[in-house]
Amino acid sequence: MNFLPGVCRKGRSWLPAVLLLGLAAPALTLSAQEEPRVEPAELKQLSIEQLMEIDVTSVSRRSERASQTAAAVTVITSEDIRRSGATSLPEALRLANSLHVARFDSRTWAISARGFNSATADKLLVLIDGRSVYTPLFSGVFWDVQDVLLDDVDRIEVIRGPGATLWGANAVNGVINVITKSARQTQGSLVSAGAGTEDRGTGAVQYGGALNETTAYRVYGKYRYIDALALAQGGSAEDPLRMAQGGFRLDGDRSERDAFTLQGDVYRGLIGELVRPDTDVEGGNLLGRWSRRYSAASSLEVQLYWDQTHRKVPRQFEEHRGTWDLDIQRRLPLGSRQDLVCGLDYRVSRDDVGNSPVLVWDPTRSTQQLFSLFAQDEVTLVPNRLRLTVGSRVESHESAGIEVQPTLRLAWSPSDRQFFWGAISRAVRAPTRIDEDSHFVVGPVVIVQGSPDFTYENVIAYELGYRLQPGGGASFEIDTFYNVYDHLRSQERPAGGAPFPLTLANKLNAETYGAELRLNVQAASWWRLYSSYTYFHKDLRFDPGSTDTSGGTAEGDDPEARWAIRSLMDLPRRMELDAWLRHVDSLPAPFIPGYTELDIRLGWHLSSRLELSLVGQNLLHDEHAEFPTSVPKEVQRSVYGKATWRF
C-alpha cells in the first residue's frame, strides 16, 4: 500500500556510543569467515563463461557456482557497478533487469521482484552483509538510508523467487544480498568526488590498514547531495536529498580455524518536502560475526547485529526503532552425499511512534519478536549430475502464530554446458504495524484502519529454469515461474453500506506467472554484450463476501514487460565506452506511460591509481515518470563527472 512515502523520529544520544564501539573494535573478538572470492580487479579480465563460475552464497548459505544453483539468481559484480555509472544502491539494482526498479521521488524507490511493486513494497528481503534492512513497520525498505559505498561492494546476489526456507520473513518473491569487500581487499587510501546536473555533489574518503599480520581494517566517510525531481506540470518538486555517512570494518583470523568480522555505520540526512518542513533521518548499526571451519564441508557461524533508526516526517509521522538479531548457522556433511545447513534466528524489534493529525498508531509503543528454526539438506543422487534439496523453516510471530515454509529443489546437469532446475516453495509475509495498528485519518473521519486479526500472507511458488553455455563466449538462461498467493491485504468496507472506515484484512488472492531471459555474448576480446527480457502477468481475485472495491490496485503497480541491452567496450589508451539501453512497459493502475532510456559512460584510466568518468543518464528524454505519486513527479536527464583516486 502506498501509505508511506517516507517516515520516523529524531534522537542522537546513542551516536557517540556507536563511534566509540568502532574505535574500540580492535579489542573485540566477534568474527566472520571469508568465502573464497574472485578479486574485483580480476573481473575485467574474465570471460562471460568465467563470470558464470563466480561463487554465490545466498541461495544455499554456502559457497557454490552461480551456474549450478537451483534458483533464479543474478550476480551484479563490482565491475558491473563501476561501469554502469550508478551512484546509489537502487541504481545499481537496475542491472538486474528481472527486478522492477522505479524512482518514486528524489530519495524513495519502488523495488520488487515478480510483481506487487510500490513505494512500500513488502515481499522482498534485502540484506547488507547478512543484516536485514527491512522495517517491521511495513515490511519494506527505506532505500534513502541504505547508502552503501559502492566502491566497497564485492557483489550483489539477487534471487528471484522465494528464499524463505533459509532467510525467513519477507523472502516471498526474492532476496537481495549486498556483500561488501573484506577489509583485506580495501587496503590503502581511496578518494572519490563527483558532481553533475542532478547528482549535485558526491564525495567519499576511505583508508584501509592492518593492525597486525592477521587483522585488517578500514574506515570511511561519505556525503551526497541529490537534487530534487521535477513536477510534471513544471517546476521543482523541492525534495532534494542530503546524506552523510561514516563507518568501519574489521576482519581478522584468530586461528587457522577461527575468523571474525566487526563492522558498523552511522548516518544522518535531510530530505526536502514540497509542502512541509524537511524530513530528518538518522541511525546506525553494529554487526559482529564469528565463524569456525572444521573442514571444507563443516562450519559454525554466529552473527549478532544491532540496528537503531530515527525518522521524523513533520505533520505526518515519527518513529524511533531499535532491533537486535541473533543468527546461528551450522553446516555439516551427512555421509558422503548429503550437505546439511541448519540453524536458528531470533529477532526483537521495539518502536516508539509519534502520532499526527493524519496518521495515528494504537498502541504508540510496540515490541515485535520473531523466532525461527530452519534446516536444508542437499542430497547428491548422481555425482556431478543430479541433486535434490529439501528444507523447511518454522517461524513464530507473536501475534500471528506459527508458519511452516518448506522448499523442494531438483537440479540436473545432463552435460557440463547445460543445467536444468525446478523448485516448489512456500513463503509468508508476517503482519506489520501498518496491518495491525495504523489509523489513517482525514479530519474527524478514520479512512483506513489496521486490524488485530490480520494474519500471514503466503505464496506457493512453482519454478523451472534452464542454463546453457554453448561456448564461444556466450551464455543463455531462461527462468519461468507460476505463483499462487493467498490472504493478501484487502480493504474491507464496513457493514451497512457506510463508506468508511476501510479495514485491512486478508481477502485478496492472486496468481502470477512469467519468464525471465538473459543472453550474454563476448562479441570480441574487448567487447561484451548483455541482454535481458522479463515478462510478467498478474490476476487478482477476492474471497466471496469481500467488500473491497479497490480492485487490489493498492497491492502493486507492475509493468508487463521490461528489456535491457548493455554494451561494454575496452578501448585503446585505457579508455572505456559503455552504453545501457533499457525499456519498461506502462504501469496499469494508476497508469504511467512506458519509457525507453539510454545511459552512456566514458571512462579513462589515467594510471593504475586514477580513474575519470563522464556519465549521461536518461538521455532520450528531458523528463519521464517512473512511478505514480500523489503529486506527479518526473526523473530528469542528467550528466555528471567523477574522479576516483586510489593510493
XYZ file of C-alpha atoms in Angstrom:
647
model
C 0.000 0.000 0.000
C 1.296 3.442 -0.856
C 0.547 4.888 2.580
C 4.136 5.873 3.467
C 6.267 7.856 1.013
C 8.687 8.409 3.900
C 8.564 8.141 7.701
C 10.382 8.045 11.619
C 11.941 10.115 14.516
C 14.845 12.105 15.872
C 17.368 11.346 18.613
C 21.154 11.393 18.744
C 22.249 10.371 22.240
C 23.349 6.891 21.122
C 25.528 8.032 18.177
C 28.677 8.620 20.267
C 28.321 5.109 21.662
C 28.431 3.629 18.175
C 31.507 5.688 17.296
C 33.234 4.562 20.482
C 32.443 0.943 19.662
C 34.096 1.490 16.287
C 37.216 2.918 17.931
C 37.254 0.014 20.367
C 36.889 -2.571 17.582
C 40.459 -3.920 17.812
C 39.763 -5.109 21.351
C 36.656 -7.102 20.411
C 36.689 -10.655 19.132
C 33.425 -11.257 17.290
C 34.068 -12.944 13.969
C 33.311 -13.964 10.387
C 34.521 -16.441 7.840
C 35.626 -15.156 4.467
C 34.489 -17.205 1.491
C 36.921 -17.607 -1.428
C 36.230 -14.872 -3.968
C 37.424 -13.537 -7.244
C 39.276 -10.280 -6.616
C 37.386 -7.306 -8.133
C 40.458 -6.240 -10.123
C 40.337 -9.589 -11.905
C 36.691 -9.345 -13.000
C 37.544 -7.184 -16.007
C 39.802 -9.965 -17.321
C 37.219 -12.763 -17.007
C 35.226 -14.002 -19.967
C 31.435 -14.297 -19.805
C 31.786 -18.052 -19.303
C 34.178 -17.500 -16.395
C 31.823 -14.980 -14.819
C 29.192 -17.751 -14.661
C 31.559 -19.656 -12.365
C 31.709 -16.938 -9.686
C 30.714 -18.306 -6.297
C 27.452 -17.199 -4.663
C 26.378 -17.815 -1.076
C 22.791 -16.541 -0.810
C 20.983 -19.486 -2.417
C 22.117 -22.240 -0.036
C 24.053 -20.278 2.646
C 27.277 -21.843 1.410
C 29.602 -21.177 -1.492
C 28.523 -22.634 -4.862
C 28.965 -21.758 -8.528
C 26.387 -19.370 -9.923
C 25.858 -21.599 -12.963
C 24.994 -24.587 -10.737
C 22.464 -23.005 -8.370
C 18.943 -24.437 -8.333
C 17.373 -20.962 -8.278
C 16.947 -17.894 -10.463
C 19.963 -15.853 -9.404
C 21.717 -12.803 -10.858
C 25.143 -11.682 -9.671
C 25.942 -7.983 -10.020
C 29.725 -7.701 -9.723
C 31.763 -4.731 -8.556
C 32.886 -4.275 -12.171
C 29.240 -4.183 -13.336
C 28.501 -1.434 -10.816
C 31.577 0.622 -11.703
C 30.865 0.532 -15.420
C 27.140 1.222 -15.062
C 27.756 4.722 -13.711
C 25.372 4.031 -10.807
C 25.707 6.419 -7.859
C 23.375 4.639 -5.415
C 22.381 1.112 -4.459
C 18.908 1.302 -6.119
C 20.512 2.461 -9.381
C 22.920 -0.494 -9.218
C 19.956 -2.857 -8.754
C 18.631 -1.805 -12.182
C 21.401 -4.039 -13.553
C 19.212 -6.988 -12.572
C 16.526 -6.404 -15.201
C 14.376 -9.057 -13.520
C 13.873 -6.522 -10.714
C 11.412 -3.705 -11.324
C 13.275 -0.617 -10.061
C 11.358 2.667 -10.278
C 12.137 6.048 -8.788
C 9.313 7.443 -6.672
C 10.944 10.761 -5.720
C 14.465 12.036 -5.013
C 15.057 9.505 -2.235
C 12.273 6.871 -2.407
C 12.385 3.881 -4.742
C 9.848 1.200 -5.597
C 11.741 -2.084 -5.992
C 10.288 -5.570 -6.330
C 10.844 -8.979 -7.887
C 7.985 -10.725 -9.677
C 5.332 -8.130 -9.031
C 3.491 -6.265 -6.251
C 5.675 -3.181 -6.564
C 5.009 0.004 -4.627
C 6.876 2.616 -2.637
C 6.271 0.324 0.349
C 6.842 -2.988 -1.465
C 6.738 -5.729 1.183
C 7.619 -9.069 -0.437
C 11.366 -8.709 -0.974
C 14.023 -9.405 1.672
C 17.071 -7.115 1.472
C 20.316 -7.942 3.302
C 23.553 -5.976 3.606
C 26.391 -8.243 4.747
C 23.842 -10.541 6.376
C 21.983 -7.730 8.170
C 18.309 -7.468 7.250
C 17.365 -3.868 6.413
C 13.606 -4.184 6.064
C 11.489 -2.390 8.662
C 8.753 -4.218 10.629
C 6.757 -1.020 10.219
C 5.577 -2.083 6.747
C 7.936 -4.959 5.721
C 9.652 -2.770 3.142
C 12.924 -0.870 2.844
C 13.729 2.797 3.366
C 16.096 2.973 0.392
C 17.199 6.541 1.149
C 19.297 5.408 4.134
C 20.822 2.285 2.543
C 23.778 4.377 1.440
C 26.409 1.704 0.775
C 29.776 2.953 -0.509
C 29.609 1.355 -3.960
C 33.402 1.168 -4.266
C 33.299 -1.324 -1.367
C 30.640 -3.645 -2.836
C 32.089 -7.030 -3.767
C 28.895 -8.268 -5.405
C 25.110 -8.158 -5.139
C 23.333 -11.506 -5.302
C 19.725 -11.203 -6.473
C 17.498 -14.260 -6.025
C 14.124 -14.144 -7.770
C 11.595 -16.411 -6.147
C 11.083 -17.467 -2.518
C 14.091 -17.785 -0.231
C 12.144 -18.178 2.997
C 13.480 -21.616 3.981
C 16.932 -20.182 4.637
C 16.224 -16.462 5.126
C 12.754 -16.328 6.682
C 10.311 -13.429 6.920
C 9.813 -11.277 3.846
C 11.688 -13.548 1.407
C 8.432 -14.094 -0.501
C 9.289 -13.007 -4.044
C 13.048 -12.748 -3.719
C 16.200 -11.941 -1.775
C 18.763 -9.189 -2.412
C 22.066 -9.779 -0.620
C 24.599 -6.932 -0.813
C 28.048 -8.303 0.062
C 30.845 -5.826 0.686
C 34.571 -6.480 0.353
C 36.573 -7.609 3.335
C 38.946 -5.103 4.910
C 41.830 -7.084 3.389
C 40.563 -6.175 -0.090
C 40.473 -2.423 0.591
C 43.962 -1.649 1.860
C 45.336 1.806 1.163
C 43.533 5.093 0.545
C 40.583 5.968 -1.672
C 39.287 9.431 -2.509
C 36.378 9.963 -4.899
C 34.413 13.057 -5.882
C 31.688 13.738 -8.407
C 29.263 16.440 -9.479
C 26.589 16.928 -12.096
C 23.230 18.341 -13.020
C 21.186 16.055 -10.736
C 23.859 14.412 -8.588
C 24.980 17.828 -7.416
C 27.808 16.646 -5.214
C 29.121 13.298 -4.002
C 32.338 12.514 -2.206
C 33.993 9.712 -0.224
C 37.208 9.186 1.692
C 38.416 5.784 2.883
C 41.533 4.321 4.436
C 42.402 0.663 4.967
C 45.274 -0.672 7.018
C 46.431 -3.594 9.156
C 46.537 -3.871 12.926
C 48.810 -6.925 12.683
C 49.524 -9.849 10.353
C 46.083 -11.380 10.881
C 43.770 -8.365 11.289
C 42.849 -5.702 8.718
C 40.552 -2.690 8.991
C 39.046 0.168 7.021
C 37.278 3.403 7.945
C 35.292 5.624 5.612
C 33.140 8.717 5.338
C 30.909 9.876 2.500
C 28.453 12.602 1.562
C 25.941 13.044 -1.237
C 23.597 15.776 -2.374
C 20.904 14.727 -4.861
C 18.826 17.441 -6.498
C 15.031 17.468 -6.447
C 12.915 15.787 -9.099
C 10.731 17.824 -11.465
C 6.981 18.283 -11.173
C 5.056 17.010 -14.178
C 3.327 20.370 -14.554
C 6.645 22.210 -14.350
C 8.867 23.473 -11.574
C 10.806 21.702 -8.841
C 9.418 19.033 -6.536
C 11.528 20.591 -3.741
C 12.634 17.183 -2.466
C 16.460 17.139 -2.529
C 18.372 14.536 -0.511
C 21.433 15.405 1.612
C 23.067 12.491 3.429
C 26.306 11.980 5.371
C 27.547 8.575 6.497
C 30.620 7.017 8.069
C 31.687 3.609 9.283
C 34.322 0.950 9.753
C 35.023 -2.727 9.155
C 37.453 -5.066 10.891
C 38.363 -8.568 9.602
C 40.736 -10.994 11.245
C 41.773 -14.578 11.878
C 42.099 -15.664 15.493
C 43.482 -19.048 14.445
C 43.668 -21.317 11.412
C 40.026 -22.257 12.027
C 38.503 -19.097 13.506
C 37.713 -15.825 11.758
C 35.751 -12.716 12.688
C 34.212 -9.576 11.275
C 33.086 -6.468 13.148
C 31.562 -3.573 11.244
C 29.296 -0.588 11.770
C 27.859 2.542 10.184
C 26.250 5.798 11.318
C 24.338 8.255 9.133
C 22.303 11.429 9.205
C 20.373 13.192 6.471
C 17.781 15.773 5.496
C 15.164 15.190 2.807
C 13.265 18.082 1.265
C 9.476 18.090 1.144
C 7.228 20.081 -1.181
C 4.509 21.057 1.320
C 6.136 20.658 4.761
C 9.487 21.050 6.573
C 12.368 18.707 5.786
C 12.315 15.071 6.845
C 15.068 14.231 9.343
C 16.650 10.751 9.227
C 19.470 9.239 11.241
C 20.606 5.876 12.502
C 23.376 3.393 12.951
C 24.180 -0.287 13.093
C 26.783 -2.632 14.515
C 27.346 -6.216 13.327
C 29.622 -8.958 14.611
C 30.163 -12.365 13.035
C 32.307 -15.269 14.221
C 32.927 -18.487 12.300
C 34.790 -21.704 12.839
C 35.736 -24.011 9.973
C 36.047 -27.669 10.941
C 36.602 -28.910 7.385
C 35.814 -27.905 3.801
C 32.184 -29.006 4.325
C 31.715 -28.344 8.039
C 31.462 -24.973 9.821
C 29.705 -22.992 12.514
C 28.765 -19.313 12.230
C 27.269 -16.947 14.809
C 26.093 -13.460 13.851
C 24.675 -10.721 16.069
C 23.662 -7.259 14.936
C 22.035 -4.169 16.373
C 20.259 -1.522 14.317
C 18.883 1.831 15.506
C 16.849 4.202 13.332
C 15.067 7.531 13.743
C 12.868 9.200 11.155
C 10.750 12.306 11.513
C 8.360 13.442 8.801
C 6.802 16.691 10.062
C 2.986 16.762 10.139
C 2.845 13.090 9.209
C 4.860 10.614 11.213
C 7.699 9.992 13.646
C 9.410 6.760 14.707
C 12.262 5.553 16.879
C 13.142 1.859 16.330
C 15.753 -0.472 17.771
C 16.367 -4.021 16.505
C 18.513 -6.887 17.798
C 19.030 -10.040 15.736
C 20.870 -13.271 16.544
C 21.534 -15.830 13.802
C 23.293 -19.176 14.326
C 24.135 -21.473 11.410
C 25.696 -24.925 11.339
C 26.845 -26.690 8.203
C 27.870 -30.354 8.328
C 28.041 -33.337 5.972
C 25.791 -36.358 6.492
C 27.775 -39.143 4.895
C 29.448 -38.605 1.546
C 26.372 -37.410 -0.389
C 24.460 -35.071 1.941
C 25.224 -31.466 2.847
C 23.094 -30.132 5.712
C 22.666 -26.477 6.693
C 20.595 -25.734 9.801
C 20.219 -23.025 12.374
C 18.029 -20.575 14.223
C 17.234 -16.873 14.166
C 15.784 -14.665 16.891
C 14.855 -11.034 16.280
C 13.316 -8.458 18.585
C 12.327 -5.015 17.334
C 10.990 -2.214 19.555
C 9.491 1.041 18.327
C 8.129 4.271 19.744
C 5.996 6.191 17.251
C 4.542 9.677 17.293
C 1.032 10.359 16.047
C -0.095 13.187 13.782
C -3.457 14.565 12.604
C -3.325 12.238 9.561
C -1.724 9.058 10.965
C -2.474 7.545 14.360
C -0.965 4.407 15.900
C -2.593 2.413 18.656
C -0.561 1.479 20.641
C 2.223 4.024 20.141
C 4.832 1.596 21.503
C 5.289 -1.956 20.322
C 7.722 -4.854 20.656
C 7.745 -7.471 17.902
C 9.511 -10.804 18.315
C 10.249 -13.300 15.563
C 11.776 -16.709 16.213
C 12.556 -19.390 13.639
C 14.343 -22.701 13.136
C 15.494 -23.885 9.719
C 17.176 -26.869 8.056
C 18.037 -27.656 4.436
C 19.669 -30.829 3.148
C 21.228 -31.179 -0.295
C 21.403 -34.802 -1.443
C 23.611 -35.856 -4.353
C 21.685 -38.523 -6.244
C 24.131 -38.835 -9.149
C 27.577 -37.243 -8.648
C 28.032 -34.094 -10.776
C 24.688 -34.694 -12.474
C 21.612 -34.866 -10.204
C 20.918 -33.164 -6.844
C 17.828 -32.962 -4.624
C 17.421 -30.233 -1.998
C 14.803 -30.480 0.749
C 14.322 -27.946 3.522
C 11.931 -26.024 5.719
C 11.712 -23.168 8.202
C 9.344 -22.997 11.171
C 8.665 -19.379 12.070
C 6.818 -17.981 15.076
C 5.350 -14.459 15.123
C 3.899 -13.414 18.477
C 0.639 -12.020 17.062
C 0.101 -14.270 14.023
C 1.274 -17.647 15.318
C 3.429 -20.326 13.692
C 4.013 -20.868 9.983
C 5.988 -23.508 8.053
C 7.934 -22.529 4.924
C 9.220 -25.607 3.043
C 11.084 -25.920 -0.247
C 11.887 -28.745 -2.658
C 14.502 -28.218 -5.383
C 15.879 -30.516 -8.090
C 18.992 -29.788 -10.178
C 20.058 -31.803 -13.249
C 23.213 -31.326 -15.338
C 22.985 -33.557 -18.440
C 26.351 -32.147 -19.553
C 28.957 -29.670 -18.399
C 27.325 -26.941 -20.516
C 23.633 -27.475 -19.690
C 21.767 -27.132 -16.412
C 18.067 -27.679 -15.606
C 16.416 -26.912 -12.289
C 12.967 -26.818 -10.735
C 11.524 -25.846 -7.361
C 8.324 -25.790 -5.313
C 8.365 -23.460 -2.299
C 6.104 -21.824 0.254
C 6.834 -18.445 1.823
C 4.973 -15.997 4.061
C 4.959 -12.324 4.980
C 4.335 -11.602 8.649
C 1.851 -8.898 9.763
C 3.281 -5.416 10.299
C 2.418 -2.328 12.305
C 0.641 -0.931 9.242
C -1.537 -4.051 9.010
C -2.453 -4.220 12.692
C -2.156 -0.814 14.411
C -2.480 2.046 11.904
C -5.312 4.566 11.508
C -5.269 6.976 8.536
C -7.422 9.987 9.326
C -8.944 12.880 7.390
C -10.410 15.388 9.814
C -12.575 13.508 12.307
C -13.029 10.504 9.993
C -10.877 7.343 10.053
C -10.422 6.419 6.388
C -8.335 3.229 6.686
C -7.508 1.224 9.803
C -5.488 -1.852 10.630
C -6.870 -4.964 12.279
C -5.513 -7.174 15.097
C -6.912 -10.132 13.141
C -4.552 -9.564 10.209
C -2.596 -12.764 9.543
C 0.244 -14.058 7.369
C 0.182 -13.523 3.610
C 1.505 -16.585 1.794
C 2.575 -17.884 -1.613
C 3.090 -21.281 -3.203
C 5.693 -20.819 -5.951
C 6.488 -23.178 -8.843
C 9.717 -22.523 -10.783
C 11.574 -24.030 -13.752
C 14.870 -22.873 -15.193
C 17.445 -23.720 -17.851
C 21.013 -22.507 -18.467
C 23.201 -23.093 -21.494
C 26.846 -22.244 -22.118
C 27.299 -23.178 -25.801
C 30.909 -21.977 -25.935
C 32.374 -19.205 -27.996
C 31.915 -16.710 -25.172
C 28.135 -16.905 -24.825
C 25.612 -17.846 -22.149
C 21.817 -18.179 -22.159
C 19.341 -18.527 -19.318
C 15.552 -18.742 -19.006
C 13.667 -18.861 -15.706
C 9.895 -19.327 -15.516
C 7.512 -19.145 -12.571
C 3.882 -19.605 -11.555
C 2.892 -18.246 -8.130
C -0.348 -18.667 -6.183
C -0.934 -16.121 -3.397
C -3.460 -16.329 -0.579
C -4.520 -13.986 2.258
C -3.145 -10.860 0.605
C -4.077 -7.481 2.040
C -7.530 -6.147 1.167
C -9.502 -3.052 2.236
C -12.929 -4.097 3.500
C -15.846 -1.676 3.725
C -17.947 -1.670 6.891
C -21.274 -3.489 7.094
C -24.385 -1.455 6.386
C -23.044 0.364 3.341
C -21.050 3.096 5.102
C -18.021 4.191 3.039
C -15.589 4.367 5.985
C -13.554 3.191 7.742
C -11.944 0.673 5.445
C -10.415 -2.162 7.483
C -7.313 -4.056 6.395
C -7.996 -7.784 6.041
C -6.704 -10.869 4.181
C -9.357 -11.419 1.499
C -7.315 -10.800 -1.663
C -5.757 -13.633 -3.685
C -3.600 -13.632 -6.795
C -1.984 -15.758 -9.471
C 1.112 -14.570 -11.297
C 3.273 -16.087 -13.988
C 6.135 -15.000 -16.150
C 9.528 -15.613 -17.702
C 12.979 -14.032 -17.370
C 15.529 -14.430 -20.189
C 19.182 -13.468 -20.388
C 21.598 -13.744 -23.323
C 25.211 -12.600 -22.899
C 27.788 -12.594 -25.692
C 31.542 -11.957 -25.789
C 31.492 -10.249 -29.186
C 35.273 -9.685 -29.082
C 38.041 -9.763 -26.506
C 37.365 -6.049 -25.917
C 33.558 -6.036 -26.286
C 30.801 -7.652 -24.216
C 27.047 -7.548 -24.802
C 24.449 -8.285 -22.101
C 20.739 -8.544 -22.917
C 17.678 -9.455 -20.859
C 13.901 -9.645 -21.176
C 11.281 -10.049 -18.443
C 7.583 -10.861 -18.900
C 5.106 -10.692 -16.002
C 1.338 -11.216 -15.677
C -0.863 -10.900 -12.594
C -4.506 -11.856 -11.937
C -6.242 -10.714 -8.751
C -9.449 -12.022 -7.172
C -11.244 -11.549 -3.870
C -12.729 -14.050 -1.462
C -16.514 -14.480 -1.653
C -18.141 -11.884 0.540
C -15.308 -9.361 0.295
C -16.463 -5.735 0.214
C -13.197 -4.369 -1.231
C -13.940 -2.184 -4.254
C -10.352 -1.078 -4.935
C -9.653 -3.889 -7.376
C -6.426 -4.624 -5.492
C -4.633 -1.637 -7.035
C -3.029 -0.767 -3.684
C -1.073 -4.037 -3.790
C 1.255 -3.167 -6.626
C 1.622 -1.438 -9.972
C 3.636 -3.649 -12.310
C 4.728 -3.444 -15.969
C 4.011 -6.410 -18.222
C 7.443 -6.413 -19.862
C 10.934 -4.973 -19.481
C 14.064 -5.361 -21.578
C 17.628 -4.092 -21.477
C 20.811 -4.205 -23.589
C 24.238 -3.290 -22.198
C 27.405 -2.826 -24.226
C 30.836 -2.685 -22.558
C 33.827 -1.737 -24.709
C 37.510 -1.625 -23.662
C 39.109 0.913 -25.993
C 42.773 1.773 -26.621
C 44.653 4.162 -24.334
C 42.881 2.782 -21.229
C 39.522 4.150 -22.338
C 36.122 2.529 -21.745
C 32.836 3.193 -23.551
C 29.702 1.688 -22.018
C 26.082 2.052 -23.102
C 22.888 0.841 -21.430
C 19.545 0.907 -23.259
C 16.513 -0.151 -21.213
C 12.728 -0.220 -21.633
C 9.882 -0.500 -19.124
C 6.273 -1.043 -20.232
C 3.468 1.156 -18.943
C 2.083 0.662 -15.439
C -1.631 -0.236 -15.428
C -3.198 1.281 -12.287
C -2.511 4.085 -11.655
C -1.408 4.462 -15.258
C 2.137 5.601 -16.004
C 3.348 5.579 -19.646
C 6.124 3.193 -20.597
C 9.546 4.610 -21.345
C 12.829 3.758 -23.048
C 16.034 5.357 -21.786
C 19.740 5.357 -22.571
C 22.757 5.778 -20.281
C 26.283 6.259 -21.647
C 29.545 6.217 -19.711
C 33.025 7.209 -20.892
C 35.827 6.113 -18.583
C 39.520 6.886 -18.696
C 42.240 5.310 -16.543
C 44.930 7.936 -16.472
C 47.008 5.485 -14.443
C 46.501 2.391 -12.319
C 45.579 4.736 -9.461
C 43.444 7.465 -11.057
C 40.174 6.976 -12.951
C 37.963 9.638 -14.548
C 34.449 9.048 -15.858
C 31.715 11.066 -17.561
C 28.176 9.665 -17.374
C 24.960 10.677 -19.084
C 21.731 9.199 -17.703
C 18.201 9.168 -19.167
C 19.492 10.749 -22.361
C 16.471 10.086 -24.605
C 14.014 12.388 -22.802
C 14.126 15.638 -20.874
C 11.900 14.072 -18.211
C 9.903 10.892 -17.653
C 7.770 9.447 -14.862
C 8.657 6.036 -13.413
C 6.035 5.501 -10.692
C 2.732 7.128 -9.658
C 2.832 9.706 -6.845
C 0.130 11.866 -5.272
C 1.847 14.911 -6.822
C 3.162 13.695 -10.206
C 6.978 13.795 -10.343
C 9.416 13.033 -13.145
C 13.041 11.929 -13.424
C 15.200 14.320 -15.454
C 18.043 13.843 -17.920
C 21.369 14.185 -16.117
C 25.113 14.390 -16.736
C 27.831 14.040 -14.119
C 31.569 13.516 -13.843
C 33.514 11.521 -11.269
C 37.152 11.089 -10.275
C 38.444 8.175 -8.189
C 41.978 8.101 -6.805
C 43.457 5.052 -5.069
C 46.839 5.291 -3.400
